[in-house]
Amino acid sequence: QVLQKLGKADETKDEQFEQCVQNFNKQLSEGTRLQKDLRTYLASVKAMHEASKKLTECLQEVYEPDWPGRDDTNKIAENNDLLWTDFHQKLVDQALLTMDTYLGQFPDIKSRIAKRGRKLVDYDSARHHFEALQTAKKKDETKIAKAEEELVKAQKVFEEMNVDLQEELPSLWNSRVGFYVNTFQSIAGLEENFHKEMSKLNQNLHDVLLGLDKQYSANAFPVKAQPSDSTPAKANKSPSPPPDGSPITSPENKTVNHELEPSTLEAPGASIPKSPSQPAEAAHAGAEAAGSEAAAGAEASKTEADSGSSSLPAVVVETFPATVNGTVEGGASSERADMPPGFLFKVQAMHDYTATDSDELQLKAGDVVLVIPFENPEEQDEGWLMGVKESDWIQHKELDQCRGVFPENFTERVQ
């Protein structure tokens, strides 16, 4: 690919196949979103089922045994639960499972598209090598023959994969219409039947409740909260306004808020009148005095809290290296623990490499890559390695989003 970027080697391009790949990625994205929204819809149906079940259970509890239609309400509640259960199960069978089967074919095709891209790079590389040997000033027939053999082999592998994908991708793209039609037709039909049956149950329940209302229509059920004679009036719990209608915050009252009479200071109990002739005045003065004391106490508490918080020492947390039998752990073992699972060795990119598929690494000259084994050794192609860029690993500590394959001949082993 370096030579192709420099214009010193030809790159095989297939615009028709690239368009098929774009359609494939769009189809996969739309299907994944539909699957997610369908699962959300099913979760909502299940939640609605539970809410409806609790509501009917509440009706059964409040419906007294001697009321007419008791057995009918129990039967309606049972049928309501069965109807919700059947609706949810049919949605799973006819929509969700079909959706899962439809999306299940995409991962294999996506993997084959990526492998085809790598085989195309190998084919272009072999073709360039063969052409370079043929145009060399000093020809070596042995090398030319070997290069031609490698070219034929690379071309055969590439064309086999290319032909299969050229047939499958258009067919898969065209199948999306029928799938969408069947899926949404199934959902619409299930919803229609469900609401039709639920409407019948609701009508039956309405008739039962109507019969109950007719039988007890002559009886009145007034619900009035009337205080008893022994209950004190609400007015006694709050101070009444002054008789002359003047506001509470009069100059005389303000004086009471901020100044205590000498008699009050001398005798703590003097604020409580011994004569019942002035209960409102005594209650009012006592409440205001208590409010002044509470405000002063709150202000003092706030000042004390502020001074206490400002005088608290800063907490310094020190970390110490772990020791085993008095020896500090570290060195190669701790460095190895920071590596991704299955770490093999490090390599450094000697040239820039532009990824041609989503499962490949994008490399710049100087990038350090941590090499790890393939999850499935059968997927490893000759001359390609699996790894994660050291900078990505240090930052994310995540393999699934950061790892990818890259050509070994673009790198040099450093560790």
Coordinates of C-alpha atoms in Angstrom, one line a residue, residues 44-402:
S44 CA -42.9 -1.6 27.2
V45 CA -45.5 -4.3 26.5
K46 CA -44.3 -6.3 29.4
A47 CA -44.4 -3.3 31.7
M48 CA -47.9 -2.5 30.6
H49 CA -48.9 -6.1 31.2
E50 CA -47.7 -5.9 34.8
A51 CA -49.5 -2.6 35.4
S52 CA -52.7 -3.9 34.0
K53 CA -52.4 -7.1 36.1
K54 CA -52.0 -5.0 39.3
L55 CA -55.0 -2.9 38.4
T56 CA -57.2 -5.9 37.9
E57 CA -56.0 -7.4 41.2
C58 CA -56.9 -4.2 43.0
L59 CA -60.4 -4.4 41.5
Q60 CA -60.8 -8.0 42.7
E61 CA -59.7 -7.0 46.2
V62 CA -62.2 -4.1 46.5
Y63 CA -65.1 -6.0 44.9
E64 CA -67.0 -7.4 47.8
P65 CA -68.2 -11.0 47.7
D66 CA -71.9 -10.2 48.0
W67 CA -71.9 -7.8 45.1
P68 CA -73.3 -9.0 41.8
G69 CA -70.9 -10.0 39.1
R70 CA -68.1 -11.1 41.4
D71 CA -67.4 -14.2 39.4
D72 CA -67.5 -12.3 36.1
T73 CA -64.9 -9.8 37.3
N74 CA -62.6 -12.7 38.3
K75 CA -63.0 -14.3 34.8
I76 CA -62.4 -11.0 33.1
A77 CA -59.2 -10.5 35.1
E78 CA -58.0 -14.0 34.2
N79 CA -58.7 -13.5 30.5
N80 CA -57.0 -10.1 30.6
D81 CA -53.8 -11.6 31.9
L82 CA -53.9 -14.4 29.3
L83 CA -54.4 -11.9 26.5
W84 CA -51.4 -9.8 27.5
T85 CA -49.2 -12.9 27.9
D86 CA -50.2 -14.3 24.5
F87 CA -49.6 -10.9 22.8
H88 CA -46.1 -10.6 24.2
Q89 CA -45.2 -14.2 23.3
K90 CA -46.4 -13.8 19.7
L91 CA -44.4 -10.6 19.3
V92 CA -41.3 -12.5 20.4
D93 CA -41.9 -15.4 18.0
Q94 CA -43.1 -13.6 14.9
A95 CA -41.0 -10.4 15.2
L96 CA -38.0 -10.5 17.5
L97 CA -36.8 -14.0 16.7
T98 CA -37.2 -13.3 13.0
M99 CA -35.2 -10.1 13.5
D100 CA -32.4 -12.0 15.3
T101 CA -32.3 -14.6 12.5
Y102 CA -32.1 -11.8 9.9
L103 CA -29.2 -10.0 11.6
G104 CA -27.4 -13.3 12.3
Q105 CA -26.2 -13.5 8.7
F106 CA -24.3 -10.2 8.8
P107 CA -21.3 -11.0 11.0
D108 CA -20.0 -13.8 8.8
I109 CA -20.4 -11.7 5.6
K110 CA -18.7 -8.7 7.3
S111 CA -15.7 -10.9 8.2
R112 CA -15.5 -12.2 4.7
I113 CA -15.5 -8.7 3.3
A114 CA -12.6 -7.7 5.5
K115 CA -10.7 -10.9 4.5
R116 CA -11.3 -10.1 0.9
G117 CA -9.7 -6.7 1.4
R118 CA -6.6 -8.3 2.8
K119 CA -6.4 -10.8 0.0
L120 CA -6.7 -7.9 -2.5
V121 CA -3.7 -6.3 -0.9
D122 CA -1.8 -9.5 -1.1
Y123 CA -2.8 -9.9 -4.8
D124 CA -1.7 -6.4 -5.7
S125 CA 1.6 -6.9 -3.8
A126 CA 2.3 -10.1 -5.7
R127 CA 1.4 -8.6 -9.0
H128 CA 3.7 -5.6 -8.4
H129 CA 6.6 -7.9 -7.3
F130 CA 6.2 -10.0 -10.5
E131 CA 6.1 -6.9 -12.7
A132 CA 9.2 -5.4 -11.0
L133 CA 11.2 -8.6 -11.6
Q134 CA 10.1 -8.7 -15.3
T135 CA 11.2 -5.1 -15.9
A136 CA 14.5 -5.4 -14.0
K137 CA 17.7 -4.9 -16.0
K138 CA 19.1 -8.1 -14.7
K139 CA 16.5 -10.8 -14.9
D140 CA 16.5 -13.8 -12.7
E141 CA 14.3 -16.5 -14.3
T142 CA 14.1 -18.5 -11.1
K143 CA 12.8 -15.5 -9.1
I144 CA 10.4 -14.6 -11.9
A145 CA 9.0 -18.1 -12.0
K146 CA 8.5 -18.2 -8.3
A147 CA 6.9 -14.7 -8.3
E148 CA 4.5 -15.8 -11.1
E149 CA 3.5 -18.8 -9.1
E150 CA 2.8 -16.7 -6.0
L151 CA 0.8 -14.2 -8.2
V152 CA -1.4 -17.0 -9.6
K153 CA -2.0 -18.4 -6.1
A154 CA -2.9 -14.9 -4.7
Q155 CA -5.2 -14.2 -7.6
K156 CA -7.0 -17.4 -7.3
V157 CA -7.7 -17.0 -3.6
F158 CA -8.9 -13.4 -4.1
E159 CA -11.1 -14.2 -7.0
E160 CA -12.8 -17.0 -5.2
M161 CA -13.8 -14.8 -2.3
N162 CA -14.7 -11.9 -4.6
V163 CA -17.0 -13.9 -6.8
D164 CA -19.0 -15.3 -3.8
L165 CA -19.4 -11.8 -2.3
Q166 CA -20.4 -10.3 -5.6
E167 CA -23.3 -12.7 -5.7
E168 CA -24.3 -12.6 -2.0
L169 CA -24.2 -8.9 -1.3
P170 CA -26.8 -7.7 -4.0
S171 CA -29.1 -10.6 -3.0
L172 CA -28.9 -9.6 0.7
W173 CA -29.5 -6.0 -0.1
N174 CA -32.7 -6.8 -2.1
S175 CA -34.0 -9.1 0.7
R176 CA -34.4 -6.1 3.1
V177 CA -37.7 -5.0 1.5
G178 CA -39.5 -8.3 2.0
F179 CA -38.1 -8.6 5.6
Y180 CA -39.4 -5.1 6.6
V181 CA -42.8 -5.8 5.1
N182 CA -43.2 -9.1 6.9
T183 CA -42.0 -7.7 10.2
F184 CA -44.2 -4.7 10.3
Q185 CA -47.2 -6.6 8.9
S186 CA -46.8 -9.1 11.7
I187 CA -46.7 -6.4 14.4
A188 CA -49.6 -4.6 13.0
G189 CA -51.7 -7.7 12.7
L190 CA -50.9 -8.8 16.3
E191 CA -51.7 -5.3 17.6
E192 CA -55.1 -5.3 15.8
N193 CA -56.2 -8.7 17.2
F194 CA -55.0 -7.8 20.7
H195 CA -56.9 -4.5 20.8
K196 CA -60.0 -6.2 19.4
E197 CA -60.0 -8.9 22.1
M198 CA -59.1 -6.4 24.8
S199 CA -62.0 -4.2 23.7
K200 CA -64.4 -7.1 24.3
L201 CA -63.1 -7.7 27.8
N202 CA -63.4 -4.0 28.6
Q203 CA -67.0 -4.0 27.4
N204 CA -67.8 -7.0 29.5
L205 CA -66.3 -5.3 32.6
H206 CA -68.3 -2.1 31.8
D207 CA -71.5 -4.1 31.7
V208 CA -70.7 -5.8 35.1
L209 CA -70.0 -2.5 36.7
L210 CA -73.1 -0.9 35.2
G211 CA -75.2 -3.7 36.8
L212 CA -73.6 -3.1 40.1
D213 CA -74.4 0.6 39.8
K214 CA -78.0 0.0 39.0
Q215 CA -78.5 -2.3 42.0
Y216 CA -77.1 0.2 44.5
S217 CA -78.2 3.4 42.7
A218 CA -80.9 4.0 45.4
N219 CA -78.3 4.1 48.1
A220 CA -76.2 7.2 48.7
F221 CA -72.6 7.0 49.8
P222 CA -71.8 10.5 51.1
V223 CA -68.3 10.9 52.2
K224 CA -68.0 14.0 54.4
A225 CA -65.4 14.9 57.0
Q226 CA -67.3 16.4 60.0
P227 CA -65.3 17.3 63.1
S228 CA -66.7 15.9 66.4
D229 CA -67.6 18.0 69.4
S230 CA -64.4 17.0 71.2
T231 CA -62.1 18.1 68.4
P232 CA -60.7 21.6 68.9
A233 CA -61.2 24.1 66.2
K234 CA -58.3 25.0 63.9
A235 CA -58.5 28.6 64.9
N236 CA -57.3 27.6 68.4
K237 CA -54.0 26.3 67.0
S238 CA -52.9 29.6 65.5
P239 CA -52.9 33.1 67.0
S240 CA -55.8 35.3 66.0
P241 CA -55.3 38.7 64.5
P242 CA -55.6 41.7 66.7
P243 CA -59.2 42.9 67.3
D244 CA -58.6 46.3 65.7
G245 CA -57.4 44.7 62.5
S246 CA -53.9 46.2 62.7
P247 CA -51.0 44.0 61.3
I248 CA -49.0 41.8 63.5
T249 CA -45.7 43.7 62.7
S250 CA -46.7 46.8 64.6
P251 CA -44.0 48.9 66.3
E252 CA -45.1 47.5 69.7
N253 CA -44.7 43.9 68.4
K254 CA -41.3 44.8 66.9
T255 CA -40.2 46.0 70.3
V256 CA -41.2 42.6 71.7
N257 CA -39.1 40.8 69.0
H258 CA -35.8 42.5 70.0
E259 CA -36.1 43.6 73.6
L260 CA -37.1 41.6 76.7
E261 CA -38.8 43.3 79.6
P262 CA -36.9 43.2 82.9
S263 CA -39.6 41.2 84.5
T264 CA -39.1 38.5 81.9
L265 CA -35.4 38.3 82.6
E266 CA -35.9 38.0 86.3
A267 CA -38.6 35.4 86.1
P268 CA -38.4 32.8 83.3
G269 CA -42.0 31.8 83.8
A270 CA -43.3 35.3 83.6
S271 CA -44.0 34.9 79.9
I272 CA -46.7 32.4 80.6
P273 CA -49.8 34.2 81.8
K274 CA -51.5 32.8 84.9
S275 CA -54.7 34.4 84.0
P276 CA -56.8 32.9 81.1
S277 CA -58.0 36.3 80.0
Q278 CA -55.2 37.0 77.6
P279 CA -54.2 33.6 75.9
A280 CA -53.6 35.1 72.4
E281 CA -51.3 37.8 73.6
A282 CA -49.2 35.4 75.7
A283 CA -49.0 32.8 72.9
H284 CA -47.9 35.5 70.4
A285 CA -45.2 37.0 72.6
G286 CA -43.9 33.5 73.6
A287 CA -43.7 32.5 69.9
E288 CA -41.8 35.6 68.9
A289 CA -39.4 35.3 71.7
A290 CA -38.7 31.6 70.9
G291 CA -38.2 32.6 67.2
S292 CA -35.6 35.2 68.2
E293 CA -33.7 32.7 70.3
A294 CA -33.8 30.1 67.5
A295 CA -32.5 32.6 64.9
A296 CA -29.7 33.6 67.3
G297 CA -28.8 30.0 67.9
A298 CA -28.8 29.2 64.1
E299 CA -26.6 32.2 63.4
A300 CA -24.1 31.1 66.1
S301 CA -24.1 27.5 64.8
K302 CA -23.4 28.7 61.3
T303 CA -20.5 30.9 62.5
E304 CA -19.1 28.0 64.5
A305 CA -19.5 25.6 61.5
D306 CA -17.7 28.0 59.2
S307 CA -14.8 28.5 61.5
G308 CA -14.6 24.8 62.1
S309 CA -14.6 23.9 58.4
S310 CA -11.9 26.5 57.6
S311 CA -9.6 25.2 60.4
L312 CA -9.8 21.5 59.3
P313 CA -6.4 20.2 58.1
A314 CA -6.1 19.0 54.5
V315 CA -6.1 15.2 54.1
V316 CA -3.1 13.9 52.2
V317 CA -3.4 10.3 50.9
E318 CA -0.1 8.6 50.3
T319 CA 0.3 5.5 48.3
F320 CA 3.0 2.9 48.9
P321 CA 4.2 0.1 46.6
A322 CA 3.0 -3.3 47.5
T323 CA 5.5 -5.6 49.2
V324 CA 5.8 -9.3 49.4
N325 CA 8.0 -10.7 52.2
G326 CA 9.6 -7.3 52.5
T327 CA 10.4 -7.0 48.8
V328 CA 8.8 -4.3 46.7
E329 CA 6.9 -5.8 43.7
G330 CA 7.6 -4.3 40.3
G331 CA 9.9 -4.8 37.3
A332 CA 8.9 -7.1 34.5
S333 CA 6.0 -8.7 36.3
S334 CA 4.2 -5.4 37.0
E335 CA 4.9 -4.2 33.4
R336 CA 3.5 -7.5 32.1
A337 CA 0.3 -7.0 34.2
D338 CA -0.3 -3.7 32.4
M339 CA -0.3 -5.4 29.0
P340 CA -3.4 -6.7 27.3
P341 CA -4.4 -10.3 27.8
G342 CA -2.3 -12.7 25.8
F343 CA 0.4 -10.1 25.0
L344 CA 3.1 -11.5 22.8
F345 CA 5.6 -8.8 21.9
K346 CA 5.9 -5.2 20.7
V347 CA 6.4 -3.9 17.2
Q348 CA 6.9 -0.4 15.7
A349 CA 5.4 0.8 12.5
M350 CA 8.1 1.7 9.9
H351 CA 5.7 3.0 7.3
D352 CA 2.2 4.6 7.4
Y353 CA -0.6 2.1 6.8
T354 CA -4.2 3.1 5.8
A355 CA -6.9 0.7 7.0
T356 CA -9.1 -0.6 4.3
D357 CA -11.7 -2.1 6.6
S358 CA -13.2 -1.6 10.1
D359 CA -11.2 -4.5 11.6
E360 CA -7.8 -3.1 10.6
L361 CA -5.5 -0.8 12.4
Q362 CA -4.6 2.6 11.1
L363 CA -0.8 3.1 11.5
K364 CA 1.5 6.0 11.4
A365 CA 5.3 5.6 11.2
G366 CA 6.6 5.3 14.7
D367 CA 3.4 3.9 16.3
V368 CA 4.1 1.1 18.8
V369 CA 1.7 -1.9 18.6
L370 CA 1.2 -4.5 21.3
V371 CA 0.8 -7.8 19.4
I372 CA -1.8 -10.3 20.8
P373 CA -3.0 -13.7 19.5
F374 CA -6.1 -14.1 17.2
E375 CA -9.3 -15.3 19.1
N376 CA -9.7 -17.9 16.3
P377 CA -6.2 -18.9 15.0
E378 CA -7.9 -20.1 11.7
E379 CA -8.8 -16.5 10.9
Q380 CA -5.1 -15.4 10.8
D381 CA -3.8 -14.9 7.3
E382 CA -0.1 -15.2 6.5
G383 CA 1.7 -12.0 6.9
W384 CA -0.9 -10.4 9.1
L385 CA -0.8 -9.8 12.9
M386 CA -3.5 -8.9 15.5
G387 CA -2.7 -6.1 18.0
V388 CA -3.7 -2.9 19.7
K389 CA -1.8 0.4 19.5
E390 CA 0.0 1.1 22.8
S391 CA -1.3 4.6 23.1
D392 CA -4.9 3.3 22.7
W393 CA -4.4 0.6 25.3
I394 CA -2.9 3.0 27.9
Q395 CA -5.8 5.4 27.4
H396 CA -8.8 3.0 27.1
K397 CA -7.7 -0.4 28.5
E398 CA -10.3 -1.8 26.0
L399 CA -9.6 -4.5 23.4
D400 CA -12.9 -4.9 21.7
Q401 CA -12.9 -1.3 20.3
C402 CA -9.2 -0.8 19.8

